[in-house]
N, C-alpha and C. Protein backbone atom coordinates (compact mmCIF):
# COMPACT_ATOMS: atom_id res chain seq x y z
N UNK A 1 0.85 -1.18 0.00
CA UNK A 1 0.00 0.00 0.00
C UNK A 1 0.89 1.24 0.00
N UNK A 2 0.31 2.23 -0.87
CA UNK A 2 1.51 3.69 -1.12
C UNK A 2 1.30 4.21 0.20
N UNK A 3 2.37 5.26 1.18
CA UNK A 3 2.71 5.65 2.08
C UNK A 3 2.74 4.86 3.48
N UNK A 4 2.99 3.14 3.16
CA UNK A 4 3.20 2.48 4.36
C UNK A 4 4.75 1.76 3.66
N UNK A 5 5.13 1.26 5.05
CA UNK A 5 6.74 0.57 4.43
C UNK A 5 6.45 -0.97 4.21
N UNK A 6 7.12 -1.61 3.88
CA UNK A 6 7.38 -2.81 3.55
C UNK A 6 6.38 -4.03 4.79
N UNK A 7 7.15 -3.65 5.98
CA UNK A 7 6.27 -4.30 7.13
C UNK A 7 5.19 -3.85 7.64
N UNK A 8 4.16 -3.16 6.89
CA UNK A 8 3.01 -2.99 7.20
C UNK A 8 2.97 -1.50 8.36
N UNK A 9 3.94 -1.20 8.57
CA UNK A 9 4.17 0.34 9.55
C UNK A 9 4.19 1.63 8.99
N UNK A 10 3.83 2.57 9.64
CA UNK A 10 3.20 3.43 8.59
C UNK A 10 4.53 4.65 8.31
N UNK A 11 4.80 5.19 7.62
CA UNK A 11 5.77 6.03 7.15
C UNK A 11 6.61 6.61 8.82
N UNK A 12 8.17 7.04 9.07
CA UNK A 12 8.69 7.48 9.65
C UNK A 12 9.66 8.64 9.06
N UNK A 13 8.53 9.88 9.06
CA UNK A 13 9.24 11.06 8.71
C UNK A 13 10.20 11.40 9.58
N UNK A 14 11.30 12.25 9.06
CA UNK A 14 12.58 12.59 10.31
C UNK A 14 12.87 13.78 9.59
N UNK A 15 13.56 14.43 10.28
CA UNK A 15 14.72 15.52 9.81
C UNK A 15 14.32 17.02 9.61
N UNK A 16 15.01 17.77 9.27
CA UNK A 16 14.36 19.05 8.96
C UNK A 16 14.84 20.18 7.66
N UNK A 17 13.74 20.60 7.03
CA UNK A 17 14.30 20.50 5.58
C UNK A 17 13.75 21.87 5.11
N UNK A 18 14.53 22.98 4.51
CA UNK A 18 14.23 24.35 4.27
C UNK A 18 13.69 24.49 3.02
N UNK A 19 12.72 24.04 2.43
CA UNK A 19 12.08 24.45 0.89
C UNK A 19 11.48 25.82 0.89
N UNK A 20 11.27 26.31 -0.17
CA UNK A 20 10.24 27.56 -0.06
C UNK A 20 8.95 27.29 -0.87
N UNK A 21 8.09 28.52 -0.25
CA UNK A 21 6.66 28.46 -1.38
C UNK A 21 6.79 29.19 -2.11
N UNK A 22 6.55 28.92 -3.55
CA UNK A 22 6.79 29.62 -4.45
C UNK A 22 5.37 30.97 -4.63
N UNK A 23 5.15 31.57 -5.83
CA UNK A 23 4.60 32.53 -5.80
C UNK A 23 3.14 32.00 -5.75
N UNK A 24 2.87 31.11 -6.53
CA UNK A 24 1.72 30.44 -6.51
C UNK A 24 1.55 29.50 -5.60
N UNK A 25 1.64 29.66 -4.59
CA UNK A 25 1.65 28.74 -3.25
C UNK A 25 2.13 27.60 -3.13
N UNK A 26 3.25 26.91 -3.89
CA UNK A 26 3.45 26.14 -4.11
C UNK A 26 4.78 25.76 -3.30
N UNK A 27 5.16 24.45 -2.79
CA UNK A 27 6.18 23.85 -2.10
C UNK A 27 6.35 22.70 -2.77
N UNK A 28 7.81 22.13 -2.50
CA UNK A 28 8.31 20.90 -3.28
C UNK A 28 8.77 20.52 -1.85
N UNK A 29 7.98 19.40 -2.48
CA UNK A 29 8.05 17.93 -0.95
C UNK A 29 9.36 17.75 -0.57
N UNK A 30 10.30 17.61 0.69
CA UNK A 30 11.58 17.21 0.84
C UNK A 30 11.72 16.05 -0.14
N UNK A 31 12.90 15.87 -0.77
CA UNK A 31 12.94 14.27 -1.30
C UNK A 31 13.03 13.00 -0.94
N UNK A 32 13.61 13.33 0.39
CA UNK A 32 13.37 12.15 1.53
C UNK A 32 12.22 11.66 1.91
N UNK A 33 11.11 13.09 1.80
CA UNK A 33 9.45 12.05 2.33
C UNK A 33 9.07 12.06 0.89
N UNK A 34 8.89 12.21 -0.12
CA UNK A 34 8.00 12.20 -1.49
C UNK A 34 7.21 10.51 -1.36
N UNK A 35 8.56 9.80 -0.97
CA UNK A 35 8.20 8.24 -1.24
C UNK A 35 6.90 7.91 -0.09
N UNK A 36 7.68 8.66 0.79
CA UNK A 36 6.99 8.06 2.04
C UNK A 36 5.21 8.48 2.17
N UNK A 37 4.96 9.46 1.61
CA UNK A 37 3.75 10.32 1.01
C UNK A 37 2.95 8.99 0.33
N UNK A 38 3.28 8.49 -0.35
CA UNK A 38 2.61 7.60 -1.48
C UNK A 38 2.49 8.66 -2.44
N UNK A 39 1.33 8.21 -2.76
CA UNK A 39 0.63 9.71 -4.09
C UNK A 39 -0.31 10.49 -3.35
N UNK A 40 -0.48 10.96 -2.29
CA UNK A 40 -1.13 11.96 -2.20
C UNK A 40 -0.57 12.06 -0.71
N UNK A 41 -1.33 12.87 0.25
CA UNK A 41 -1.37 13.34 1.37
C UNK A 41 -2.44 14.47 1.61
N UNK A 42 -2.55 14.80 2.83
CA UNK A 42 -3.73 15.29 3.55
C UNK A 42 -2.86 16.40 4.38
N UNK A 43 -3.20 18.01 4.54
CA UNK A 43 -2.62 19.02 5.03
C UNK A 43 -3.90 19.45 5.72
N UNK A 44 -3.72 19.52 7.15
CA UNK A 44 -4.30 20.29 8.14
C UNK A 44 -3.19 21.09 9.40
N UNK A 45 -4.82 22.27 9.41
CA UNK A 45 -4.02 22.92 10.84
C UNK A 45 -3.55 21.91 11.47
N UNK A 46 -2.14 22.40 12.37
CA UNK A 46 -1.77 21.37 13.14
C UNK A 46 -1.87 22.52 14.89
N UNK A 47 -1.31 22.05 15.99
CA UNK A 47 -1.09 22.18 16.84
C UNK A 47 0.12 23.57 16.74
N UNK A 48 0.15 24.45 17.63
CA UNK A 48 0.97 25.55 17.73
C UNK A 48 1.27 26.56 15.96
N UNK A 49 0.20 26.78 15.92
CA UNK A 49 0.50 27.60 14.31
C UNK A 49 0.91 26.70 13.30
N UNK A 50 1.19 25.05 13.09
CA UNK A 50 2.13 25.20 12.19
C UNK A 50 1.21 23.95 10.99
N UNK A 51 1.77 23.70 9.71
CA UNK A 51 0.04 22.59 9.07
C UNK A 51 0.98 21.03 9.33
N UNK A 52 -0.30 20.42 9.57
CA UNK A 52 -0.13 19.14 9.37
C UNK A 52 0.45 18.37 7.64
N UNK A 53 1.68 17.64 7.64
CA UNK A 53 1.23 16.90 5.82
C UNK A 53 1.11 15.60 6.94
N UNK A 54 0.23 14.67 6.19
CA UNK A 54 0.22 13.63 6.81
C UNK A 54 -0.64 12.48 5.91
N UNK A 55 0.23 11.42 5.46
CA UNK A 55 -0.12 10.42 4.58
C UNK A 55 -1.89 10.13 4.68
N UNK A 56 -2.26 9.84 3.55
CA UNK A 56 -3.60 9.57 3.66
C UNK A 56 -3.68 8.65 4.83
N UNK A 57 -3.57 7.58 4.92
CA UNK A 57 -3.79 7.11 5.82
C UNK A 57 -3.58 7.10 6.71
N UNK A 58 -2.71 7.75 7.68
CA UNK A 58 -2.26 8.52 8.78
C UNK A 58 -3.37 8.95 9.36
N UNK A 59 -4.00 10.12 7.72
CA UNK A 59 -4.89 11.30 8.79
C UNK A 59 -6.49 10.84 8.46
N UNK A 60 -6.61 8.96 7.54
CA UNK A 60 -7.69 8.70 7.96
C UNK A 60 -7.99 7.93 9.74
N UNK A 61 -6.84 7.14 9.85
CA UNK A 61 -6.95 7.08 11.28
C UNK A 61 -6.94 7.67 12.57
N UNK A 62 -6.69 9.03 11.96
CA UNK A 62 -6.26 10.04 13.01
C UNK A 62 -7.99 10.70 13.25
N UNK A 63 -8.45 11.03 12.12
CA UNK A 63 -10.14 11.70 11.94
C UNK A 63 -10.81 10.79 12.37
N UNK A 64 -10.84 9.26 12.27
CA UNK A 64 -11.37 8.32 12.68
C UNK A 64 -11.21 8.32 13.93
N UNK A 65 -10.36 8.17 14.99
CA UNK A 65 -9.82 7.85 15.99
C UNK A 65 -11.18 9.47 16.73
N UNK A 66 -10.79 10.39 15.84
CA UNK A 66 -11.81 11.51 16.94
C UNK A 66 -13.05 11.51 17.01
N UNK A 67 -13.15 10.69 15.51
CA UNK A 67 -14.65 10.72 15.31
C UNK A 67 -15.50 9.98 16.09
N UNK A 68 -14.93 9.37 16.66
CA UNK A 68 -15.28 7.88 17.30
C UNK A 68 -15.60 8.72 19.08
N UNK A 69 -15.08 9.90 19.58
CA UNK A 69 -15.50 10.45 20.75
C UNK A 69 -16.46 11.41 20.38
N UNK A 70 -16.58 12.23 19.38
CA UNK A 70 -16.98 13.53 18.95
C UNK A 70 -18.13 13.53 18.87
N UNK A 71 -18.93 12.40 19.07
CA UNK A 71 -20.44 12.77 19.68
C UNK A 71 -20.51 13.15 21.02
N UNK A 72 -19.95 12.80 21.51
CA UNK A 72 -20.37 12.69 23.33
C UNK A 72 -19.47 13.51 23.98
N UNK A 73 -18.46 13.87 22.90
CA UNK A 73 -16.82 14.81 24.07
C UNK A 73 -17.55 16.27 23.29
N UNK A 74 -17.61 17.71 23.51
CA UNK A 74 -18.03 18.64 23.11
C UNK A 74 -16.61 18.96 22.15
N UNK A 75 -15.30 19.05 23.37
CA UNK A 75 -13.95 19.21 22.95
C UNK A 75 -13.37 18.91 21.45
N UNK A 76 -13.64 17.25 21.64
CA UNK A 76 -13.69 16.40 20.43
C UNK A 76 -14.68 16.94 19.16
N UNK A 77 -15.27 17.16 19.31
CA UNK A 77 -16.31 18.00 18.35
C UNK A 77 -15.72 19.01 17.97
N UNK A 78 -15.55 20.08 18.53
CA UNK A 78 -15.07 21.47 18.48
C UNK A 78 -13.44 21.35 17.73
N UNK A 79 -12.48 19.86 18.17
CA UNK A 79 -11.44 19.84 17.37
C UNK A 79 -11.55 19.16 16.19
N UNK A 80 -12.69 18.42 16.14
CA UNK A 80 -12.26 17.77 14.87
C UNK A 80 -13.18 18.88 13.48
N UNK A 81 -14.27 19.71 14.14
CA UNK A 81 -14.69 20.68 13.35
C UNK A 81 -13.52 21.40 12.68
N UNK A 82 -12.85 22.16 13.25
CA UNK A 82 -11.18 22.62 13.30
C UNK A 82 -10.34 22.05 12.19
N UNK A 83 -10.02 20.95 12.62
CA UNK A 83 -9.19 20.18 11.84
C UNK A 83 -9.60 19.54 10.94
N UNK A 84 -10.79 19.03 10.78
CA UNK A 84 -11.37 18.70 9.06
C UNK A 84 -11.68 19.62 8.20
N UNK A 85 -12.07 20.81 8.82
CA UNK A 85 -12.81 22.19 7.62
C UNK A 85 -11.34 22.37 7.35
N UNK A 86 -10.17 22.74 7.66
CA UNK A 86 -9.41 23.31 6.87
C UNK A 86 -8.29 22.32 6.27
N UNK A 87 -8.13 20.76 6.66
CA UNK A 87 -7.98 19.87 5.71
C UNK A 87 -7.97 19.83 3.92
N UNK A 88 -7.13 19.40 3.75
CA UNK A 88 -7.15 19.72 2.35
C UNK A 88 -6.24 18.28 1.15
N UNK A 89 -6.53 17.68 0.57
CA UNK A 89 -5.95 16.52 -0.45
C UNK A 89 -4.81 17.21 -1.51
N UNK A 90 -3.80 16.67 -1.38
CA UNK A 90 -2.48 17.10 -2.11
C UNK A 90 -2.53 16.17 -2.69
N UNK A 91 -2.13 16.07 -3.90
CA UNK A 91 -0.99 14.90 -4.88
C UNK A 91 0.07 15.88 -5.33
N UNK A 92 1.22 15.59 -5.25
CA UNK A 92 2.13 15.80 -5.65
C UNK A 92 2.35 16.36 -7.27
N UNK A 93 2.89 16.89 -7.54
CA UNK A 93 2.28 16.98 -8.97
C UNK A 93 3.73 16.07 -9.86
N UNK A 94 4.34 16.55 -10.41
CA UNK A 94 5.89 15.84 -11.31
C UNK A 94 6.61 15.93 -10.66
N UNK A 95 7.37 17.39 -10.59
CA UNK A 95 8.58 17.89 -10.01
C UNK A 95 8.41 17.30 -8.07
N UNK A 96 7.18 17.16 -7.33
CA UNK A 96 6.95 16.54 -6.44
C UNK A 96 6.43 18.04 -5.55
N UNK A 97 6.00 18.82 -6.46
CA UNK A 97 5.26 19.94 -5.45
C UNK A 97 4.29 19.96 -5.20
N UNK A 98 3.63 20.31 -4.07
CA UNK A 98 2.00 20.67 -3.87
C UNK A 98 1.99 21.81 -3.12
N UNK A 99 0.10 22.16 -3.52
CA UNK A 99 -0.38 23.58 -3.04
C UNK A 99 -0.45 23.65 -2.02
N UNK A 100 0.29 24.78 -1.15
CA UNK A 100 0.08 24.85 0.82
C UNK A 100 -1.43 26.02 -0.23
N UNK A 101 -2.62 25.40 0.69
CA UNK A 101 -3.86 26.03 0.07
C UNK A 101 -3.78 27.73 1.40
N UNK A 102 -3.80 28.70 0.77
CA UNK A 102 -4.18 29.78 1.78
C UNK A 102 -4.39 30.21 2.65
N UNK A 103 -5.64 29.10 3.38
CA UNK A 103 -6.35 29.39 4.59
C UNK A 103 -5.20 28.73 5.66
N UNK A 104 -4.55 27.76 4.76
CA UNK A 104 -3.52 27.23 6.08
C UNK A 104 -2.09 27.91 5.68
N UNK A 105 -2.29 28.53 4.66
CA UNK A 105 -0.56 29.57 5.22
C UNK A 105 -1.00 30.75 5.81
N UNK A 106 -1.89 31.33 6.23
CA UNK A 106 -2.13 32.25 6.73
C UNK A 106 -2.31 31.80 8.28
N UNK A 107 -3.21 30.53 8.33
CA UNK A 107 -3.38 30.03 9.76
C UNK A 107 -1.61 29.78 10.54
N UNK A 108 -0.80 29.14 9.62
CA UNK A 108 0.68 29.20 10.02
C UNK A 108 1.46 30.43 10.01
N UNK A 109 0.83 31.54 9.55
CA UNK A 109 1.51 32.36 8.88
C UNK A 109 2.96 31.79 8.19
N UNK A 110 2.56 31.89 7.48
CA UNK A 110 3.66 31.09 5.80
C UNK A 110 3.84 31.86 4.83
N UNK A 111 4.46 32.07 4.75
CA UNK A 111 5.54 32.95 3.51
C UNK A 111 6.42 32.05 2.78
N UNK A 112 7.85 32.57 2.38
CA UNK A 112 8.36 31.66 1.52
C UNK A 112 9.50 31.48 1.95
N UNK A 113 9.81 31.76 3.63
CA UNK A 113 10.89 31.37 4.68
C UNK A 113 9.88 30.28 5.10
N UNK A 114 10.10 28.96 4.92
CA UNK A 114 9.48 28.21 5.80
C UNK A 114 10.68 26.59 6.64
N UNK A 115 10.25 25.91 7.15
CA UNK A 115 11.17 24.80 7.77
C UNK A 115 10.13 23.87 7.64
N UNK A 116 10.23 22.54 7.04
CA UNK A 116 9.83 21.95 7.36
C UNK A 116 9.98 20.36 8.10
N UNK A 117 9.76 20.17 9.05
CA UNK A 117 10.01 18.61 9.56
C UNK A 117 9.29 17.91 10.16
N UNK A 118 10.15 16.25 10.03
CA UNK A 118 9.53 15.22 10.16
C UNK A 118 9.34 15.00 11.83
N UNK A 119 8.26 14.68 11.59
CA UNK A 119 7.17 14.18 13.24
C UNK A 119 7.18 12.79 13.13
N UNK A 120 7.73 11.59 12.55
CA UNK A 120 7.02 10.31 12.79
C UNK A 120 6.12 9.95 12.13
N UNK A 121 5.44 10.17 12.07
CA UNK A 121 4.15 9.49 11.13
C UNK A 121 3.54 11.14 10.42
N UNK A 122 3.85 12.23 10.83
CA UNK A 122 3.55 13.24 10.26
C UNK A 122 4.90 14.38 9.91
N UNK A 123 4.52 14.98 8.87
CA UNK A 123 5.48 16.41 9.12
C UNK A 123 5.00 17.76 9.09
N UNK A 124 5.80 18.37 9.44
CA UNK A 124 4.96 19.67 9.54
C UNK A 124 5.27 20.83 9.07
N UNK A 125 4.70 21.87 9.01
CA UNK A 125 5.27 22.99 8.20
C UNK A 125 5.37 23.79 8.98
N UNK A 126 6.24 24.89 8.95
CA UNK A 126 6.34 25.89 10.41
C UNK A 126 6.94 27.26 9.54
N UNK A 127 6.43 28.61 10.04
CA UNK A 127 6.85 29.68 9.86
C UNK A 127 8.18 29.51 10.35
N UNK A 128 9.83 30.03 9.63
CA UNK A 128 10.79 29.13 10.05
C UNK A 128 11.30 30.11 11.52
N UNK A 129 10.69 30.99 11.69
CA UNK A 129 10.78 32.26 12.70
C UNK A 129 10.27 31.62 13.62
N UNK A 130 8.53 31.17 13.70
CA UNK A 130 8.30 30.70 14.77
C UNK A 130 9.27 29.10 15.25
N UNK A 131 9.29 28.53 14.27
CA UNK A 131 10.09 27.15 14.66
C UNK A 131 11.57 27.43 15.04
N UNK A 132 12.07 28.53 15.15
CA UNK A 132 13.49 28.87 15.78
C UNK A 132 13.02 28.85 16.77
N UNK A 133 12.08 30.10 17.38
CA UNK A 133 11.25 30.29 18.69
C UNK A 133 11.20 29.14 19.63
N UNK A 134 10.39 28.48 18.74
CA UNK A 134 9.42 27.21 19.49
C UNK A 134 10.55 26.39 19.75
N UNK A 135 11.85 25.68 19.05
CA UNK A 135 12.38 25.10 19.20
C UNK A 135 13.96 25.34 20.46
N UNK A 136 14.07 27.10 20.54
CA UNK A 136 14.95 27.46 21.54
C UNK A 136 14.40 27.55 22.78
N UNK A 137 12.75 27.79 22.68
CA UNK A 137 11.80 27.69 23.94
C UNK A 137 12.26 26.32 24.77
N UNK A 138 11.74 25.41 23.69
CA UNK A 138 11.37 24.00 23.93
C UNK A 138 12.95 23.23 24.15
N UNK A 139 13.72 23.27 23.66
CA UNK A 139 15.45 22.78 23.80
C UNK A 139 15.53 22.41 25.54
N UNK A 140 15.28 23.82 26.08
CA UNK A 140 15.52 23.95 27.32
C UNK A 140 15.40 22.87 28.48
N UNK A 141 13.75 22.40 27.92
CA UNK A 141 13.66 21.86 28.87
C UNK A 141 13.51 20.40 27.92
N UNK A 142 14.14 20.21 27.64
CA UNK A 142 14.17 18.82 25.97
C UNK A 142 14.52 17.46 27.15
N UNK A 143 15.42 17.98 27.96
CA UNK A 143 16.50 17.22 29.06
C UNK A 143 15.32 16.57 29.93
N UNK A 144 14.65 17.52 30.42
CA UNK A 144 14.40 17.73 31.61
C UNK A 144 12.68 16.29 31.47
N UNK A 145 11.85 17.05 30.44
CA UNK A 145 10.98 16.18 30.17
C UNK A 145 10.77 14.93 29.51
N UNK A 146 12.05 14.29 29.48
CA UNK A 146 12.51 12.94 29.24
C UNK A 146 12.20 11.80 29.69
N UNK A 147 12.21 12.18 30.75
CA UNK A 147 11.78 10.98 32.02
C UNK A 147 10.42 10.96 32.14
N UNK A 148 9.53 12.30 31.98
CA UNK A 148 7.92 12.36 31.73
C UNK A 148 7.49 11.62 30.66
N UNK A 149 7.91 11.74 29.65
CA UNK A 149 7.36 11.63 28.09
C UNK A 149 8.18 10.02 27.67
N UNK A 150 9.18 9.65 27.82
CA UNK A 150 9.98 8.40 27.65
C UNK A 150 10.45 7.86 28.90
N UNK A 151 9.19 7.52 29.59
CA UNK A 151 9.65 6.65 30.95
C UNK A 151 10.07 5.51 30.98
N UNK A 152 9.55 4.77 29.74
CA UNK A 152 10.04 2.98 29.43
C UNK A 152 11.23 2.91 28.44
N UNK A 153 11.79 4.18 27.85
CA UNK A 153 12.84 3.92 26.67
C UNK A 153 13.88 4.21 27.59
N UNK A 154 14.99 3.11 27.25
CA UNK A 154 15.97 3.40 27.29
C UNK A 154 17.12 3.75 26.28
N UNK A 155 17.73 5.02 26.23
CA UNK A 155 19.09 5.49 25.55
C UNK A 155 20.10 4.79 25.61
């Protein structure tokens, strides 16, 4: 199946990669994820200003997964309203670019300084200003919340 690997696991985006948007809103996929994409992908708001790309099937299990509370959670409702209206279907086109659509470069504020990187099963797009920010914020305490967030891994 396009955007899963060999053993049935679903894409592992990494790294961080400086493309720009061109005049017509346009970005060229890192070349490292193009494969991992399959032929299309799914771009939503993400969390802290910045858009979601995230393999079709990624972000059908991900909509699924909310949909499944979003009668009964108000929260759940209210986010997945959010995050499906401004959702949007990419294919890649030749050269391997697709449209960042408007409503979500403005929601990121996106220009044609942007950063983009890999999350794991998603990547993301970031104003590359705020992702300096966010990332000299966040460094700090990178150490510290280790033991919170990776209590069973060991280094």
């Amino acid at each position: 199946m396009a955007g899963e690997t060999a053993a049935g696991l679903p894409p592992l985006l990494l790294g961080t990669y400086t493309p720009k948007i061109d005049a017509k809103g346009r970005m060229a996929l890192p070349a490292k994820m193009r494969s991992q994409f399959g032929n299309g992908l799914v771009m939503a708001r993400g969390q802290e200003h910045c858009v979601y790309l995230l393999p079709g099937m990624e972000f059908r299990r991900i909509a699924m997964q909310i949909q499944r509370t979003s009668m009964v959670n108000k929260a759940a409702r209210e986010y997945l309203r959010v995050f499906l209206s401004g959702a949007s279907d990419q294919t890649p086109d030749r050269q391997g670019r697709v449209l960042v659509p408007q409503i979500l470069r403005d929601y990121a504020d996106l220009g044609d300084d942007i950063v983009v990187i890999g999350v794991g099963t998603r990547a993301e797009i970031w104003n590359r200003r705020a992702w300096e920010e966010y990332l000299a914020n966040t460094e700090q305490n990178y150490a510290d919340i280790a033991d919170d967030v990776l209590p069973e891994v060991e280094f």
